[in-house]
PDB file of C-alpha atoms in Angstrom:
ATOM      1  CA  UNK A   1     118.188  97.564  86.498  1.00 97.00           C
ATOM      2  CA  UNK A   2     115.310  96.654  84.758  1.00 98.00           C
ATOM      3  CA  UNK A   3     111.613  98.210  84.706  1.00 98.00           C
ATOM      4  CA  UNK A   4     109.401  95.020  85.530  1.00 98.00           C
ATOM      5  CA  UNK A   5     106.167  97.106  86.005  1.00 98.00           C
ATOM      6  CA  UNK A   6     104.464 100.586  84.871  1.00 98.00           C
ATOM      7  CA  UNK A   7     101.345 101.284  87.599  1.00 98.00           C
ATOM      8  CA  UNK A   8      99.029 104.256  87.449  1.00 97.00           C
ATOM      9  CA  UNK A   9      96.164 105.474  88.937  1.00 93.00           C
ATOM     10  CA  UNK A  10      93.302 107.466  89.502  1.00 91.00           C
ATOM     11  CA  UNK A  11      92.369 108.766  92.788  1.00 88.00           C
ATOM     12  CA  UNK A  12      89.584 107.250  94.752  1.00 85.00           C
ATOM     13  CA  UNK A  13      87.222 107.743  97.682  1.00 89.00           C
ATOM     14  CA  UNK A  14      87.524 105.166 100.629  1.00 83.00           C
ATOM     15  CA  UNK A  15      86.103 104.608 103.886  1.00 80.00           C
ATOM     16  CA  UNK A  16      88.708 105.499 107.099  1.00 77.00           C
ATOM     17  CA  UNK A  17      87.265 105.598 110.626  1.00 77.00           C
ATOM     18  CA  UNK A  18      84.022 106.399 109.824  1.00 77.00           C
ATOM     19  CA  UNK A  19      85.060 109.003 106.884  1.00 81.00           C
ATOM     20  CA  UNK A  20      85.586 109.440 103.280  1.00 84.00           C
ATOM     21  CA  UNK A  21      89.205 109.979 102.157  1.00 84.00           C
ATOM     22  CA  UNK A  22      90.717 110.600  98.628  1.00 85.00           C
ATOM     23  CA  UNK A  23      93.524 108.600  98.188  1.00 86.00           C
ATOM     24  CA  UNK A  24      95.702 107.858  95.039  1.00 86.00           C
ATOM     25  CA  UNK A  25      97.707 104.932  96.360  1.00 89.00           C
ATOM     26  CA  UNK A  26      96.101 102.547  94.426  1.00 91.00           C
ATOM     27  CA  UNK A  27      97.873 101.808  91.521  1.00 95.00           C
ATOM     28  CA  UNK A  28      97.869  98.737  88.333  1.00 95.00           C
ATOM     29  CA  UNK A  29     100.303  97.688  85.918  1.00 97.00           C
ATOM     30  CA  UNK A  30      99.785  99.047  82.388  1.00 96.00           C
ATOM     31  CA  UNK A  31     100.769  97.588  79.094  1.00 93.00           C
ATOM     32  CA  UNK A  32     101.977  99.847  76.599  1.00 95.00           C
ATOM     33  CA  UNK A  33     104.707 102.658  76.571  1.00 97.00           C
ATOM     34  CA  UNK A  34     103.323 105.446  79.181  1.00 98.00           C
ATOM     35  CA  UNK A  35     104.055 109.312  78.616  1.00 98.00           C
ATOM     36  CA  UNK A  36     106.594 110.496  81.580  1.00 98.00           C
ATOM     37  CA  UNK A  37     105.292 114.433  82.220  1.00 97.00           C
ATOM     38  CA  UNK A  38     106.782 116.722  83.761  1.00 96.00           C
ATOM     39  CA  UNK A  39     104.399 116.371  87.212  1.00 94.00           C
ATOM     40  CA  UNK A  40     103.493 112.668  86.375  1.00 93.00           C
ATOM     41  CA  UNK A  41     102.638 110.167  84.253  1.00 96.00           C
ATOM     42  CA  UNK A  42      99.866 109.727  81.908  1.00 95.00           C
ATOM     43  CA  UNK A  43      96.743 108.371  83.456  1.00 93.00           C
ATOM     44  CA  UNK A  44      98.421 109.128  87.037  1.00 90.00           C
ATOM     45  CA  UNK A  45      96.611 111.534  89.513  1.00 80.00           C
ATOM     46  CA  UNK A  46      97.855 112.556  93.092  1.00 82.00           C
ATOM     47  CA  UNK A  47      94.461 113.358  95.708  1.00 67.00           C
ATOM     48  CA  UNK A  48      96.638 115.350  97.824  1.00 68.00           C
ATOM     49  CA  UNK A  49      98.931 118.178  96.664  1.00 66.00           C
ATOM     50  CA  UNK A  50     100.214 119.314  99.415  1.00 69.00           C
ATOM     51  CA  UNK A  51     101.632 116.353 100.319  1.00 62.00           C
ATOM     52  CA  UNK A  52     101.982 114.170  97.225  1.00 71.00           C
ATOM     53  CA  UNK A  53     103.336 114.612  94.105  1.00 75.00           C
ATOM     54  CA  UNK A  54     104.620 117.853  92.282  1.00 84.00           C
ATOM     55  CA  UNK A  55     107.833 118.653  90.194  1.00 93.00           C
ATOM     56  CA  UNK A  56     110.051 116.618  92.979  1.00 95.00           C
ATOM     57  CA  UNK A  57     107.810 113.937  93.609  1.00 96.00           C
ATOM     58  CA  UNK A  58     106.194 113.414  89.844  1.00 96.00           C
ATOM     59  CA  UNK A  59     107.670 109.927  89.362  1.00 97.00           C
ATOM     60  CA  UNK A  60     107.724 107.314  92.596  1.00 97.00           C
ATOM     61  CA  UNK A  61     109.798 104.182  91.987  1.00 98.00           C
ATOM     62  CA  UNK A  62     110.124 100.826  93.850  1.00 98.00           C
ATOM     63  CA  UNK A  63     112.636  98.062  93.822  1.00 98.00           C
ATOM     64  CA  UNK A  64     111.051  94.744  92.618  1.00 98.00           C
ATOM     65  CA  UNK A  65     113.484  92.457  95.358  1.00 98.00           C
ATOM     66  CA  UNK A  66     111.897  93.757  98.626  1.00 98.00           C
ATOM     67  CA  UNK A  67     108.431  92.171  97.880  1.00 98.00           C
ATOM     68  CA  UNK A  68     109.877  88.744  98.467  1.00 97.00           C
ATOM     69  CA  UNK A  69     110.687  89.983 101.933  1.00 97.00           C
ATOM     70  CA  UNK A  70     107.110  92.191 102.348  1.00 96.00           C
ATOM     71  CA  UNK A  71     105.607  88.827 101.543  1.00 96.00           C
ATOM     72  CA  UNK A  72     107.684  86.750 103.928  1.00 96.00           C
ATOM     73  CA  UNK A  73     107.158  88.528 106.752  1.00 95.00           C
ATOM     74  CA  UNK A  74     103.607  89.492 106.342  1.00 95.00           C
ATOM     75  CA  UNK A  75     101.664  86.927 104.694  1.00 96.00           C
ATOM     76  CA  UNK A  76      98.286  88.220 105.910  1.00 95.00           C
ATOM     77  CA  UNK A  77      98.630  90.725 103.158  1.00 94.00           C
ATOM     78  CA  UNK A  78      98.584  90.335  99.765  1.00 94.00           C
ATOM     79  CA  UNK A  79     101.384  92.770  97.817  1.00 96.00           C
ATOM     80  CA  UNK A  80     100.291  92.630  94.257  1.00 96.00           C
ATOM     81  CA  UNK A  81     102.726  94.617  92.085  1.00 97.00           C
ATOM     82  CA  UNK A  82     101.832  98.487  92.808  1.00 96.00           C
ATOM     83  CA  UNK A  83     101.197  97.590  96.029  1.00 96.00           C
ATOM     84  CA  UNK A  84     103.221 100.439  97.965  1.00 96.00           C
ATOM     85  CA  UNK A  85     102.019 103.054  95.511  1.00 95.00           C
ATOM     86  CA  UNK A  86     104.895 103.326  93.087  1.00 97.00           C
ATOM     87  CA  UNK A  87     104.538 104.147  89.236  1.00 97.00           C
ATOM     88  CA  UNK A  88     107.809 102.190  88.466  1.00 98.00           C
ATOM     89  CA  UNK A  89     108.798  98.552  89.717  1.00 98.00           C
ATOM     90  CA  UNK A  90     112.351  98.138  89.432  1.00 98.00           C
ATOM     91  CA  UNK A  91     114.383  95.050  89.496  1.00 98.00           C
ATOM     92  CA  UNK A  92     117.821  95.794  90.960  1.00 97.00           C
ATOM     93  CA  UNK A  93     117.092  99.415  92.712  1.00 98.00           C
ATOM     94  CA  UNK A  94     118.912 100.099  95.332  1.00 97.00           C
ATOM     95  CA  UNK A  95     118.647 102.663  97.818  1.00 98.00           C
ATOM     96  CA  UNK A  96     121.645 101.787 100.026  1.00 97.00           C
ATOM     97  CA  UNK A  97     123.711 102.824  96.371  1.00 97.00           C
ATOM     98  CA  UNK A  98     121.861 105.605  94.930  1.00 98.00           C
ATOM     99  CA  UNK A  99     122.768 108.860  95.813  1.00 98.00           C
ATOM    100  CA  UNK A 100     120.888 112.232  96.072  1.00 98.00           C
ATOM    101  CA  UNK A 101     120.619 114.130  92.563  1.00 98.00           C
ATOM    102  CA  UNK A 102     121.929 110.560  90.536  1.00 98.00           C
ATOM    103  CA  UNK A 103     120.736 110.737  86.914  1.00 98.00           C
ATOM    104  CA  UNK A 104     118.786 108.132  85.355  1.00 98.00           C
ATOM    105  CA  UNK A 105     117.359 107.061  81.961  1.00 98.00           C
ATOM    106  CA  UNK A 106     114.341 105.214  82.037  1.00 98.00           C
ATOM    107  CA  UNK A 107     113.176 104.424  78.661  1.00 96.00           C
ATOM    108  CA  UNK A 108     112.842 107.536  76.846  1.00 97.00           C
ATOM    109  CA  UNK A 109     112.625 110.079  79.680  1.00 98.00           C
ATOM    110  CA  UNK A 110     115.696 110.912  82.098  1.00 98.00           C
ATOM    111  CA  UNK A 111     114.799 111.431  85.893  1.00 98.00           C
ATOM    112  CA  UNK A 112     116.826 112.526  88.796  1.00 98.00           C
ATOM    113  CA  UNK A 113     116.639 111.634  92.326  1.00 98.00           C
ATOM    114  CA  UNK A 114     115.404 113.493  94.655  1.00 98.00           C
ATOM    115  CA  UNK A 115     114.050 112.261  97.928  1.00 98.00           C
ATOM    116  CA  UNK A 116     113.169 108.448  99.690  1.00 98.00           C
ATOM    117  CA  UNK A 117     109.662 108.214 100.308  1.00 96.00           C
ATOM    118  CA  UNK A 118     107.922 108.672 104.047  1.00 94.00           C
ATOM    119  CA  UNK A 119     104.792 107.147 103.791  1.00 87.00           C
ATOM    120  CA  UNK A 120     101.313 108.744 105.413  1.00 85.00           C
ATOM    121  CA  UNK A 121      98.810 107.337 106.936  1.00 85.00           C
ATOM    122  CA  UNK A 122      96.815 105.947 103.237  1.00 87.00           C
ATOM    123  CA  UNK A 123      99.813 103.450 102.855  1.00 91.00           C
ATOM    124  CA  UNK A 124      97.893 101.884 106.112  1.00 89.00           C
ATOM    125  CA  UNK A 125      94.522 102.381 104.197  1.00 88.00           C
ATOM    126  CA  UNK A 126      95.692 100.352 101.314  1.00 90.00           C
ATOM    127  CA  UNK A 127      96.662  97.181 103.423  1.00 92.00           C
ATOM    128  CA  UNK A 128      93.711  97.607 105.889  1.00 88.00           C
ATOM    129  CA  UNK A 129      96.739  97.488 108.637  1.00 91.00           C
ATOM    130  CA  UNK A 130      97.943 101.320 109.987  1.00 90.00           C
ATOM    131  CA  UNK A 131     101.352  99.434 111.509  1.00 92.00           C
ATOM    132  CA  UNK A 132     102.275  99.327 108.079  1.00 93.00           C
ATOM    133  CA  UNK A 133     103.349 102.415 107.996  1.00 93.00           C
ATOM    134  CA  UNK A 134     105.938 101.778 111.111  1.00 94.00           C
ATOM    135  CA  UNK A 135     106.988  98.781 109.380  1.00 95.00           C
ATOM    136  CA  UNK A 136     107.706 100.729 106.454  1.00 95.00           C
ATOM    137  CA  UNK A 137     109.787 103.117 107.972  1.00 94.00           C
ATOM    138  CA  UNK A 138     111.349 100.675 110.265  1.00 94.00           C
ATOM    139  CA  UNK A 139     112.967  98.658 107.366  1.00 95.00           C
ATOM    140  CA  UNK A 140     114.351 101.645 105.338  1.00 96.00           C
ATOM    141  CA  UNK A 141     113.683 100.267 102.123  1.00 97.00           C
ATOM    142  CA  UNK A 142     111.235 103.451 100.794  1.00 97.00           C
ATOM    143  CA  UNK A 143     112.078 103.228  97.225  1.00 98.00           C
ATOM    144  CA  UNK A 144     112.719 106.371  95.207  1.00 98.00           C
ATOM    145  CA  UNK A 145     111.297 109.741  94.497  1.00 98.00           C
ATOM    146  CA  UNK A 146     112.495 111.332  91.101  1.00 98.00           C
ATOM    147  CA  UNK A 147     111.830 114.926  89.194  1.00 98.00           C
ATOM    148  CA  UNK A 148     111.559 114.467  85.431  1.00 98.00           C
ATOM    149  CA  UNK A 149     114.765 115.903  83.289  1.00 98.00           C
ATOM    150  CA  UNK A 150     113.278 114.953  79.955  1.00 98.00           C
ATOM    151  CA  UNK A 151     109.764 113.369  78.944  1.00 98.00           C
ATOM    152  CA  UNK A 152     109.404 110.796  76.920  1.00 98.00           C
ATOM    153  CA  UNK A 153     107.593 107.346  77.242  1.00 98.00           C
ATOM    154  CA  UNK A 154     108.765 104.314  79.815  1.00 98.00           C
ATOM    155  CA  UNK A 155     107.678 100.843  79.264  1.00 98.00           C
ATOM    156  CA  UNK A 156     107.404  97.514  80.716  1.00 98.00           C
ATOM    157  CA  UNK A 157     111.093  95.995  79.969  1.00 98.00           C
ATOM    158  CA  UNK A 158     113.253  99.565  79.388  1.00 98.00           C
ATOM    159  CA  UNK A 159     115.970  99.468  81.551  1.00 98.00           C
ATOM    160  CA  UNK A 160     117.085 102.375  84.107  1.00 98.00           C
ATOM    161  CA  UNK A 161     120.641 102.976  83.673  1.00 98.00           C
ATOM    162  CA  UNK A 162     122.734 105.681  85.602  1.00 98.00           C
ATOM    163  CA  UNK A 163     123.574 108.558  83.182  1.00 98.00           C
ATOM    164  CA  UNK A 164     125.577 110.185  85.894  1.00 98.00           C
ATOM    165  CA  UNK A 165     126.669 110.387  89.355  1.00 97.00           C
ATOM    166  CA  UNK A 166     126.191 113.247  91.502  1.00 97.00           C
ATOM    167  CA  UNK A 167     128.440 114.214  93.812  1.00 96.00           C
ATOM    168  CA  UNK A 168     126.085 114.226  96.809  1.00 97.00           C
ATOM    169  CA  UNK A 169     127.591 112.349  99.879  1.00 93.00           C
ATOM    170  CA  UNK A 170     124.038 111.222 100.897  1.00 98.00           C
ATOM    171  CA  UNK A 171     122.449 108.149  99.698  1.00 98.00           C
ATOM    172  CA  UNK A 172     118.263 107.540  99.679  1.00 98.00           C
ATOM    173  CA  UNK A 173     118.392 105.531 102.873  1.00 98.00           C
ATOM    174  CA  UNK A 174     120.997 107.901 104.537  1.00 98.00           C
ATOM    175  CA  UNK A 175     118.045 110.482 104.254  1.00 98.00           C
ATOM    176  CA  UNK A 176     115.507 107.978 106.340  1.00 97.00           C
ATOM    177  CA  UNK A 177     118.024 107.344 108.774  1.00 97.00           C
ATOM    178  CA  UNK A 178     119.152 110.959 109.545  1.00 97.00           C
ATOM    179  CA  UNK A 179     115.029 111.654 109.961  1.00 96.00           C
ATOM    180  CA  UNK A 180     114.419 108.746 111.869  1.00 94.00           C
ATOM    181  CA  UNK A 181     117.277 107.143 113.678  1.00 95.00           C
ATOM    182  CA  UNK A 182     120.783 108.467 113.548  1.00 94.00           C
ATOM    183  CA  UNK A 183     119.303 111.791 114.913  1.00 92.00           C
ATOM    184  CA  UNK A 184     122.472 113.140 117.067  1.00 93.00           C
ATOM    185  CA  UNK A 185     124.121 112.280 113.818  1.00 96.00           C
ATOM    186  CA  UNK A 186     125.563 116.157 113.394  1.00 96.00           C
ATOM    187  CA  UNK A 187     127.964 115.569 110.301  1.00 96.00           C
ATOM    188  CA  UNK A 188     125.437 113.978 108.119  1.00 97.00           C
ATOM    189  CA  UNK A 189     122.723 115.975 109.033  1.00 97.00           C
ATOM    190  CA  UNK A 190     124.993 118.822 108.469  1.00 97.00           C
ATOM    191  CA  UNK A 191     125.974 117.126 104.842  1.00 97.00           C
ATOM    192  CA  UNK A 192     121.880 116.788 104.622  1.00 98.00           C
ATOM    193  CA  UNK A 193     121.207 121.015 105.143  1.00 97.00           C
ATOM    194  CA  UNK A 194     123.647 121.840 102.420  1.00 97.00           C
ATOM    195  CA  UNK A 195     122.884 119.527  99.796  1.00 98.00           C
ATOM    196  CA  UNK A 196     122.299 121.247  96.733  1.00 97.00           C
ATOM    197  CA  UNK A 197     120.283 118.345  95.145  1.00 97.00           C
ATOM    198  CA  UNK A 198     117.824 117.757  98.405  1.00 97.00           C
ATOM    199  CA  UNK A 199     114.697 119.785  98.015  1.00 97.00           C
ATOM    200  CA  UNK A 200     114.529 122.682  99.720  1.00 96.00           C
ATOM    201  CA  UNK A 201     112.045 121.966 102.175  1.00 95.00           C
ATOM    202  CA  UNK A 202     114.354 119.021 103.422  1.00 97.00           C
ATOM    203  CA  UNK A 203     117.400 121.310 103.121  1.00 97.00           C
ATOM    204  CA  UNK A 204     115.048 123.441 105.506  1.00 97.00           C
ATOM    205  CA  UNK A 205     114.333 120.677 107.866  1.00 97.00           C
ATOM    206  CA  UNK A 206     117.852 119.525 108.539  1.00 97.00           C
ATOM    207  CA  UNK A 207     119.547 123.251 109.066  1.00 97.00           C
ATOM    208  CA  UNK A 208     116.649 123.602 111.838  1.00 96.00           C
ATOM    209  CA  UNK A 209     117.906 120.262 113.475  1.00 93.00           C
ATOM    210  CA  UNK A 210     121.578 122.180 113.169  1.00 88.00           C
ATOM    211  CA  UNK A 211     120.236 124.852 115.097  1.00 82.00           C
TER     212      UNK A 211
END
């Protein structure tokens, strides 16, 4: 897997049904080796902490093949790399594969997996189209969230490369389908409430559905 894209952002105020909203989807390739912290990148702000961002959401990749398809089936939008919000475009990433808590290195920094992404209601905001975020969900192709092991810098051109596999029986889109599809689904969402390398809150979420 290869790193075709490093995007970062600032946080900015746009119009939404008459209001102001902070949003930090909007995100643009930079050139140059980029600082991996802890909580994000370098030059990378989140306008919402409650929702976005933090220790298990402080690096947000997305895999480079499913614009072709994005493109294809929406033309009325345009899906310029960064599009969906991510800090990393990756070339080969695949959700269906990667499991909960796998261990990456991207460059000189080592990330972990940690959660798909659910998109709110700014992913509609930044195509000017609010069934965007159906379609997202619909398609189960929501990239990855990672916590940082290790800083270091990432760069255009570094590959990610699996330092090890966790033993998690749950992959990224097993998460979006046991949330939105396969909900009578008792032995993964089971598998889902005791998984050591889900986040809490998510650990939380599924044991409710148990009960």
């Amino acid at each position: 897997m290869q790193i075709v894209s490093v995007n970062v952002g600032k946080p900015r105020v746009v119009p939404f049904l008459g209001k102001e909203v902070s949003t930090g989807i909007f995100k643009s390739p930079v050139d140059g080796a980029v600082m991996v912290r802890m909580l994000n990148l370098d030059g990378d702000e989140q306008a919402d902490l409650r929702v976005h961002g933090g220790r298990e959401k402080a690096v947000y990749a997305y895999p480079y093949q499913h614009y072709m398809g994005w493109q294809q089936d929406f033309p009325q939008h345009d899906f310029p790399i960064g599009a969906f919000g991510e800090n990393l475009t990756v070339d080969g990433l695949d959700e269906t594969t990667i499991n909960i808590g796998d261990r990456f290195q991207a460059g000189e920094c080592e990330l972990q997996v940690t959660q798909p992404r659910f998109p709110c209601f700014k992913l509609g905001i930044r195509f000017g189209d609010p069934k965007m975020i159906k379609h997202f969900l619909q398609r189960n192709q929501p990239g990855v969230y990672f916590s940082v092991v290790k800083e270091g810098s990432v760069k255009k051109g570094d590959l990610l490369t699996l330092l090890k596999k966790s033993d998690s029986q749950l992959t990224i889109t097993d998460i979006v389908r046991l949330y939105a599809f396969d909900k009578d689904d008792q032995t993964g969402i089971k598998a889902a409430a005791n998984d050591p390398y889900l986040p809490q809150d998510w650990q939380e979420y599924f044991a409710k559905k148990l009960a």
